[in-house]
Tab-separated table of C-alpha atoms in Angstrom:
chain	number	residue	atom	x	y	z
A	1	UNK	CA	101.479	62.940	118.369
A	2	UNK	CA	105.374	61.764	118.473
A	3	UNK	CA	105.763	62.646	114.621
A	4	UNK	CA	104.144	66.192	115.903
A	5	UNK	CA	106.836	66.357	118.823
A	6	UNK	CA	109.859	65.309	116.113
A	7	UNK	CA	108.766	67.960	113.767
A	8	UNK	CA	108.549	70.933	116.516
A	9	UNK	CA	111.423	69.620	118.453
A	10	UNK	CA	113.474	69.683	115.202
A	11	UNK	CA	112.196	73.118	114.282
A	12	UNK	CA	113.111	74.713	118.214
A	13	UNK	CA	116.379	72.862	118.344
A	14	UNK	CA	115.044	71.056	121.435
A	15	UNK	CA	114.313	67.512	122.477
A	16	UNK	CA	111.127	66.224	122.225
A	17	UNK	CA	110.774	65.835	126.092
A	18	UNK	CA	111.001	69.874	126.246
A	19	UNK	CA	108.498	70.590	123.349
A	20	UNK	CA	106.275	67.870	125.855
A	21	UNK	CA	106.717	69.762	128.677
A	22	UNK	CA	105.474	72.523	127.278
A	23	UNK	CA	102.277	71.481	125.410
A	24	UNK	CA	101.152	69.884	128.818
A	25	UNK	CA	101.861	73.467	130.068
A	26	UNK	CA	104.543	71.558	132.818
A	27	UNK	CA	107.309	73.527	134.511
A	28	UNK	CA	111.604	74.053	134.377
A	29	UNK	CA	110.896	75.114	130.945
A	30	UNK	CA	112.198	78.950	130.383
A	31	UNK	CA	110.040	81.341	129.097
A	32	UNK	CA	112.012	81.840	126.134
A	33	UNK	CA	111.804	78.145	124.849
A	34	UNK	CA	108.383	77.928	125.995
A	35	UNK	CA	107.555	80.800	123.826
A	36	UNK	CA	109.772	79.447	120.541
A	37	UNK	CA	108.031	75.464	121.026
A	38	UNK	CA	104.093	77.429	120.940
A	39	UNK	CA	106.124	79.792	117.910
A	40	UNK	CA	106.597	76.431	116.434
A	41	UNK	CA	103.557	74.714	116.369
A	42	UNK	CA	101.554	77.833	115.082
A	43	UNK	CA	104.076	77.827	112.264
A	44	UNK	CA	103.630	74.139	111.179
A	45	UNK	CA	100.160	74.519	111.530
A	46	UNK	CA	99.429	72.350	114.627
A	47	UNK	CA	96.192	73.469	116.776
A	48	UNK	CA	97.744	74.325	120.545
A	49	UNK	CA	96.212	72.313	123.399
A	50	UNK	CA	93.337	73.385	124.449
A	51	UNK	CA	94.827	75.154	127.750
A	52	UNK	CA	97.365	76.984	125.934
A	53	UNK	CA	94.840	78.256	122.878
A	54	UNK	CA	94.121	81.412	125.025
A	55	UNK	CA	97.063	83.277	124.477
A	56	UNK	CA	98.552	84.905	121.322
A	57	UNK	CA	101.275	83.081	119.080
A	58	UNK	CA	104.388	85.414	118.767
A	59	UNK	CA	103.245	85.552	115.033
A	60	UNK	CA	102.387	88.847	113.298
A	61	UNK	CA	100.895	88.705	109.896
A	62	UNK	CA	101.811	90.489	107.058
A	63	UNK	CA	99.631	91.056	103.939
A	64	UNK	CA	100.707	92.049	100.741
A	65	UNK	CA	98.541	93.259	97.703
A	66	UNK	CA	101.320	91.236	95.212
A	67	UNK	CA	104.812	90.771	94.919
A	68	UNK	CA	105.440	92.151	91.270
A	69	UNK	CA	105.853	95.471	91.803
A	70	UNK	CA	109.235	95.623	93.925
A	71	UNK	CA	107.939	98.007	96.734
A	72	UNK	CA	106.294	95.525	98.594
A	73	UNK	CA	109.167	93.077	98.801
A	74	UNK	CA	110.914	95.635	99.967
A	75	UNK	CA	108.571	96.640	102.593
A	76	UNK	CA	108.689	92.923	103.788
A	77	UNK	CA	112.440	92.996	104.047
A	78	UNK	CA	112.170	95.962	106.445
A	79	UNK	CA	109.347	94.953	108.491
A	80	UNK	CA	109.833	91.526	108.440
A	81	UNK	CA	113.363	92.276	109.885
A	82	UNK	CA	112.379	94.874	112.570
A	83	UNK	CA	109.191	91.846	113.311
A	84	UNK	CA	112.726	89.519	114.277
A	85	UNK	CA	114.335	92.228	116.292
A	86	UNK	CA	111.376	92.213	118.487
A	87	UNK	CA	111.197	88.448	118.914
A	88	UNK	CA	108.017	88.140	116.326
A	89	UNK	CA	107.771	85.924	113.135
A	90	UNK	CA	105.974	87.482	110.197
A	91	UNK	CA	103.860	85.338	108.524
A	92	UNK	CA	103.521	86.685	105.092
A	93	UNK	CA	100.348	87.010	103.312
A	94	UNK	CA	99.880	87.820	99.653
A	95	UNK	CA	97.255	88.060	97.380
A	96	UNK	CA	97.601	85.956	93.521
A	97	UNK	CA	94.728	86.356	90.847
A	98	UNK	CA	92.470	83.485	92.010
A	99	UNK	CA	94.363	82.541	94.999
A	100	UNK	CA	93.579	83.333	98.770
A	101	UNK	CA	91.796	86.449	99.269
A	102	UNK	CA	92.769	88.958	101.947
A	103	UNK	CA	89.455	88.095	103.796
A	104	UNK	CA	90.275	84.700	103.832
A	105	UNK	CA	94.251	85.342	104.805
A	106	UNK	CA	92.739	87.153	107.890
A	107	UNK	CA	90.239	84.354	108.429
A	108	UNK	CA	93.313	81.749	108.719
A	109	UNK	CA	95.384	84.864	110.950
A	110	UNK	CA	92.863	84.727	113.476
A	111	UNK	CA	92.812	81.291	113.760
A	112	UNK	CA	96.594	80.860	113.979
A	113	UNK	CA	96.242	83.627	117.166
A	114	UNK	CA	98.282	85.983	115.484
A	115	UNK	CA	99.164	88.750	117.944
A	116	UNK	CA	98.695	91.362	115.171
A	117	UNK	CA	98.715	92.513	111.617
A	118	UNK	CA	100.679	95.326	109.409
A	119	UNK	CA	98.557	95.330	106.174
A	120	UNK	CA	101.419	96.961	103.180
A	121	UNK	CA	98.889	97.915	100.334
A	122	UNK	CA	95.153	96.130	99.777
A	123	UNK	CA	91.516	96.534	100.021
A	124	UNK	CA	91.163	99.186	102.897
A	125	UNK	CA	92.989	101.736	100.214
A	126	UNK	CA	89.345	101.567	97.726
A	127	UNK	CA	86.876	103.210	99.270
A	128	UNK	CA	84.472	101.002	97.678
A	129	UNK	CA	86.182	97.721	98.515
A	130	UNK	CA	84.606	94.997	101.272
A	131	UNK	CA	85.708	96.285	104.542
A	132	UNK	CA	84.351	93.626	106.833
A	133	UNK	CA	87.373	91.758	107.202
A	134	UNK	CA	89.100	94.440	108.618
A	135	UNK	CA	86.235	95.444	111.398
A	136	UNK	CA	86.497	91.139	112.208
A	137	UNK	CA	89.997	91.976	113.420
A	138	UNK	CA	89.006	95.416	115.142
A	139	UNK	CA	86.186	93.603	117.136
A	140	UNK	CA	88.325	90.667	118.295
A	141	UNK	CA	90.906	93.708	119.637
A	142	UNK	CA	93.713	92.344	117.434
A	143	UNK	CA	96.702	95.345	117.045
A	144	UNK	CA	96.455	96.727	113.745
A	145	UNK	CA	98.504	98.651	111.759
A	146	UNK	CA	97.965	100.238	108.170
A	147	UNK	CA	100.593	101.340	105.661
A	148	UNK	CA	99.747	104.124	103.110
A	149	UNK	CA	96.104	104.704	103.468
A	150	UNK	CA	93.742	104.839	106.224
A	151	UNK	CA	89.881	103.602	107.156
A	152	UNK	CA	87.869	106.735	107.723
A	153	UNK	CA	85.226	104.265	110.120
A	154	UNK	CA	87.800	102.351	111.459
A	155	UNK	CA	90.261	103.205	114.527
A	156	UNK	CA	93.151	102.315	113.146
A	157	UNK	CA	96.783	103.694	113.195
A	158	UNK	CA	98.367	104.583	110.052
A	159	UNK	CA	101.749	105.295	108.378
A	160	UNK	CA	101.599	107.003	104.977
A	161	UNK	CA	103.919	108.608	102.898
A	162	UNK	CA	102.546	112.771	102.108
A	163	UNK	CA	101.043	112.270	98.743
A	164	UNK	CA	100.500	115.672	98.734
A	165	UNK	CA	103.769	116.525	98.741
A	166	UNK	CA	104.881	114.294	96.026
A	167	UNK	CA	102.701	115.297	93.403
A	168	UNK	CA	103.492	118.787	94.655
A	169	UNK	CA	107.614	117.970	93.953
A	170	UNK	CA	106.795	116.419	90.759
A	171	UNK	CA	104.565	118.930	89.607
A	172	UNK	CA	107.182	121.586	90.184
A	173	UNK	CA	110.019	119.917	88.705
A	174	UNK	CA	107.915	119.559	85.556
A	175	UNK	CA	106.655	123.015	85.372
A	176	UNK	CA	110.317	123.971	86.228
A	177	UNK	CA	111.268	122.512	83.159
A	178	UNK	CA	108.916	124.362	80.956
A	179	UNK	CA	105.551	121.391	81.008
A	180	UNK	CA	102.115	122.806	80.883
A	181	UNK	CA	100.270	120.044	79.407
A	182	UNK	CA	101.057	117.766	82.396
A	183	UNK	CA	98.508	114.682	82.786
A	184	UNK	CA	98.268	112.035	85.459
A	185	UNK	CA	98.204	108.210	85.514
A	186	UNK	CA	96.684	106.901	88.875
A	187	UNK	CA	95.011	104.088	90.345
A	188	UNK	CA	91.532	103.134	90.444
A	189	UNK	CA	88.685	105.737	91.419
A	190	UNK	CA	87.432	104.449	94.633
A	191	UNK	CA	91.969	104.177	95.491
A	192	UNK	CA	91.650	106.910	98.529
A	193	UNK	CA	96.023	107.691	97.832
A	194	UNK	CA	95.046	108.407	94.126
A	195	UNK	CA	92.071	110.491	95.338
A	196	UNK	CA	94.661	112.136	97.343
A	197	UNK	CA	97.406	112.855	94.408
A	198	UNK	CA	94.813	114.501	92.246
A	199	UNK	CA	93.727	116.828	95.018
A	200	UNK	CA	97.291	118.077	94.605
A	201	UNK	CA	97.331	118.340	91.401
A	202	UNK	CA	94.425	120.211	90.635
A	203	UNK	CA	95.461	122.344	93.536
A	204	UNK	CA	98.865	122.611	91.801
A	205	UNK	CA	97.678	123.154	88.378
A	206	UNK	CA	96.057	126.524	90.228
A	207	UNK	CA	92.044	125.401	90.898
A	208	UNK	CA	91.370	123.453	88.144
A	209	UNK	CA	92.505	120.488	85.845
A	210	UNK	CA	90.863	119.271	82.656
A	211	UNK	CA	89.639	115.757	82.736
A	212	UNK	CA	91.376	114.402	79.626
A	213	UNK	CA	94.222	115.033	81.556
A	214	UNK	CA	93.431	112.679	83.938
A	215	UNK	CA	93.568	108.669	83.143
A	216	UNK	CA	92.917	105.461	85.755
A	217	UNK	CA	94.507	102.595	85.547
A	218	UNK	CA	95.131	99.023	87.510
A	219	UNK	CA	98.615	99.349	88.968
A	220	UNK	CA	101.020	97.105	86.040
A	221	UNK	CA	103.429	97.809	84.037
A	222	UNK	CA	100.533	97.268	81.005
A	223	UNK	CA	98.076	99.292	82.659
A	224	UNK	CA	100.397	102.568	82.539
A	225	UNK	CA	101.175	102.069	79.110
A	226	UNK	CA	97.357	101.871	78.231
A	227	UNK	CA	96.731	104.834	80.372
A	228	UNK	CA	99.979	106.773	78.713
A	229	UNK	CA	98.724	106.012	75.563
A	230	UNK	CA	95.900	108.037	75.764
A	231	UNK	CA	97.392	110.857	77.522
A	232	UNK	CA	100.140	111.270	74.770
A	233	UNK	CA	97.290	111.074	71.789
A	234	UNK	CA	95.768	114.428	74.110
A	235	UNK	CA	98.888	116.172	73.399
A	236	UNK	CA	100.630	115.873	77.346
A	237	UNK	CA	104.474	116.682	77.182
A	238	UNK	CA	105.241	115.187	81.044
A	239	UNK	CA	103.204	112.428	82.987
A	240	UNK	CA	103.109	111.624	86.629
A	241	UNK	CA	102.644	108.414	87.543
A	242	UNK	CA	101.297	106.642	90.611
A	243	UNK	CA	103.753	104.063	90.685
A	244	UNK	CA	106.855	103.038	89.327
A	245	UNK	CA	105.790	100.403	86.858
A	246	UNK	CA	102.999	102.740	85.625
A	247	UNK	CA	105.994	105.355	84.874
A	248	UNK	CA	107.657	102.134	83.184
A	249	UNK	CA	104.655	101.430	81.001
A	250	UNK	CA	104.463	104.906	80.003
A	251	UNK	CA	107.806	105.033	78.779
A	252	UNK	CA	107.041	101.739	76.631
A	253	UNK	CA	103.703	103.715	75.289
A	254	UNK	CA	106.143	107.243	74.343
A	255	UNK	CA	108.621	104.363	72.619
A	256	UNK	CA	105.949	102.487	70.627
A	257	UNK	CA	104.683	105.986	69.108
A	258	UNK	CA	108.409	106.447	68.154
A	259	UNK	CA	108.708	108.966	70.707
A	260	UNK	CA	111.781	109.542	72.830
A	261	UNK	CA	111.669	109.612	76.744
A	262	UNK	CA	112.826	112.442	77.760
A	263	UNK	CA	113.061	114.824	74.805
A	264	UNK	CA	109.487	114.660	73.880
A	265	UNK	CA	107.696	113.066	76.563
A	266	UNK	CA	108.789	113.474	80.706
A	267	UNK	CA	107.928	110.729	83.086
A	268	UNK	CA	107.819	110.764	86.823
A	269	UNK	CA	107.105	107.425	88.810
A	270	UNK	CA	106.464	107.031	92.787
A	271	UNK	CA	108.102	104.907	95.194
A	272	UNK	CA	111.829	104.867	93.446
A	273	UNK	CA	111.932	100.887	93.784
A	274	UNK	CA	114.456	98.678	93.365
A	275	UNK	CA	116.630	98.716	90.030
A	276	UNK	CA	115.039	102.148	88.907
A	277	UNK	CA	118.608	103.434	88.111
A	278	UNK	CA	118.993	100.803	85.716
A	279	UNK	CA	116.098	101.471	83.509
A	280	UNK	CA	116.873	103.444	80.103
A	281	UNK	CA	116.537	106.039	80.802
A	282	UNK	CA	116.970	106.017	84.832
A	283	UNK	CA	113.673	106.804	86.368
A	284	UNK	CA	112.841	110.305	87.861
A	285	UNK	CA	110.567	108.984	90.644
A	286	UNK	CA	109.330	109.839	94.541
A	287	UNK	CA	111.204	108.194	96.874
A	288	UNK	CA	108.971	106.904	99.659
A	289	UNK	CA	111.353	106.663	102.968
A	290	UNK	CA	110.747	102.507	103.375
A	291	UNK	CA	112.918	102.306	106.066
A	292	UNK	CA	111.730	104.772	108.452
A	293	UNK	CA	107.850	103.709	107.221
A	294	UNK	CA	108.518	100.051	107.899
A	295	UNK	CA	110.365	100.396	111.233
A	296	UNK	CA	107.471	103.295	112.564
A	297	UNK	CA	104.887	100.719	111.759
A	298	UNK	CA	106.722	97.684	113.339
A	299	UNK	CA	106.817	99.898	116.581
A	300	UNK	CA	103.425	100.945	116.641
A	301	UNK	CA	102.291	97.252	116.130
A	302	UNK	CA	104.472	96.187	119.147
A	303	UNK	CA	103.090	99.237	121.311
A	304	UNK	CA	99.712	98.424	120.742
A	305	UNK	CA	100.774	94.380	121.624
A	306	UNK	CA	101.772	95.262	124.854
A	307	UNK	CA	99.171	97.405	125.693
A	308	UNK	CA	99.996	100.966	125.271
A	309	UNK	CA	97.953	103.761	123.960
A	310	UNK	CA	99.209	104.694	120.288
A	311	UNK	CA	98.082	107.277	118.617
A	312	UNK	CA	94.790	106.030	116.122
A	313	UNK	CA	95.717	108.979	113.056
A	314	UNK	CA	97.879	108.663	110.361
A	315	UNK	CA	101.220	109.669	110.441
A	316	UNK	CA	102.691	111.216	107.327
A	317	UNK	CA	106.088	110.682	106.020
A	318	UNK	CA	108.344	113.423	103.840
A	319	UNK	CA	108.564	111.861	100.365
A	320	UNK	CA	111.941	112.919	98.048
A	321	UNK	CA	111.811	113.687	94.625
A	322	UNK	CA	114.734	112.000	93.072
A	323	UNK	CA	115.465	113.384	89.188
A	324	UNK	CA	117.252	111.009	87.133
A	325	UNK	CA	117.081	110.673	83.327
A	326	UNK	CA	113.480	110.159	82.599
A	327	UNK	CA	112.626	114.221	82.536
A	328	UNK	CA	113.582	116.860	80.916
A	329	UNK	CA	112.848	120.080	78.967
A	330	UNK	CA	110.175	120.551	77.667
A	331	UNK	CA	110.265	120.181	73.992
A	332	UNK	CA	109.628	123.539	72.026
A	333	UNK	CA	106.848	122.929	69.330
């Protein structure tokens, strides 16, 4: 017990008489310090007292499909900041190959009395994926909010970036520069934002699009070149890729068939992440607005915390097509 009072009364910047005080829920403790001391103990992973486990920690959790692909760090920055401005701690969440799964992330959430979630990327994006975790959360009424794909059976809000539109832009800008043998890389089949992007494009390519046109892969770096690979050997002269490492690995694939990127094969990523201007050539990418995504769901989250009606839809976000040195005329043949 004292080496639990040190440790919290170190982390608050209060004595240990004050962090006391408030685990034997005592008064002349403000509500701010009182709140920072329970902040505290949730954080170091001490169970409250039994009289104080009944209300919410000022923690909000935030769960991450991976860190490798720089969107999602930069997602946390945003959020994690607006989470601060509000007086919440994020508690960051994200998934490794054979680490914690996001089921079991929300398990140890819930039992740290989070007062709500903002899931960036994961399961609830595949259709086909185990959903239960996420109805846990709706039937304990914990404030949910979802970035970049929605739950058709569950009530939750949602802020997405119009994937519509950027397959649309891209499309355009290839056609624009004289493409007609334009194939997609995307993400798995049950991944509803992929689902989404070839809607588009068939509807862009004017009703119809040939299969061979179309390749799935895993969202890496590797994946895109695999997927690229076979795209080229089909004869495609510009590729749209779901992500920006896909558009990366299909630049690799056009350079290990002695190819050159753009002259005879046009890439165009999504998300325009960090460092895409330094790539060789830059990337022509979709430029998701991050800041305006991450700040909308922060405030939804918060609305929802203190009990106000928010609007359970998705909200869709103008993407900006952003052409740098990674497209360009179609090659005449």
């Amino acid at each position: 017990m004292t080496r639990r009072l040190a440790q919290v009364a170190k982390k608050v910047g209060v004595s240990e008489a004050t962090v006391s005080r408030v685990l034997n829920d005592k008064p002349g403790v403000s509500e701010a310090t009182r709140q920072s001391v329970l902040s505290a103990l949730d954080v170091l992973g001490y169970e409250r007292p039994t009289q104080l486990r009944g209300e919410r920690a000022r923690l909000v959790g935030l769960v991450l499909p991976e860190l490798q692909n720089p969107i999602f760090p930069a997602f946390a920055e945003v959020i994690g900041g607006a989470l601060a401005q509000q007086g919440l701690t994020p508690v960051l969440c994200t998934q490794t190959k054979g680490g914690v799964s996001e089921a079991d992330y929300v398990e140890l959430l819930l039992q740290q009395q989070v007062s709500g979630v903002v899931f960036a990327g994961g399961l609830f994006a595949q259709a086909d994926a185990p959903h239960d975790h996420y109805r846990l959360l709706a039937e304990r009424n914990i404030p949910v909010v979802l970035i970049n794909a929605s739950i058709p059976d569950l009530d939750f809000p949602c802020i997405a970036c119009d994937d519509a539109v950027a397959v649309e832009q891209s499309w355009r800008h290839l056609v624009s520069l004289g493409h007609q043998r334009i194939g997609l890389v995307l993400g798995p089949g049950d991944h509803i934002p992929s689902l989404r992007r070839l809607r588009a494009a068939v509807q862009a390519a004017g009703g119809s699009m040939a299969e061979e046109f179309v390749e799935r892969s895993m969202f890496s770096l590797e994946g895109g070149q695999a997927a690229a690979s076979r795209l080229i050997d089909r004869g495609v002269t510009g590729i749209i890729c779901a992500s920006d490492p896909l558009a990366l690995g299909a630049v690799r694939a056009a350079r290990r068939r002695s190819l050159a990127v753009p002259h005879d094969i046009s890439v165009v990523g999504y998300d325009d992440s960090a460092f895409m201007t330094c790539t060789e050539p830059p990337l022509t990418t979709v430029r998701q607005p991050i800041e305006a995504m991450g700040r909308a769901a922060v405030d939804l989250l918060c609305a929802q915390i203190q009990g106000t009606e928010v609007p359970h839809r998705e909200l869709l976000f103008e993407p900006e097509l952003v052409v740098r040195g990674s497209t360009a005329q179609a090659a005449v043949k």
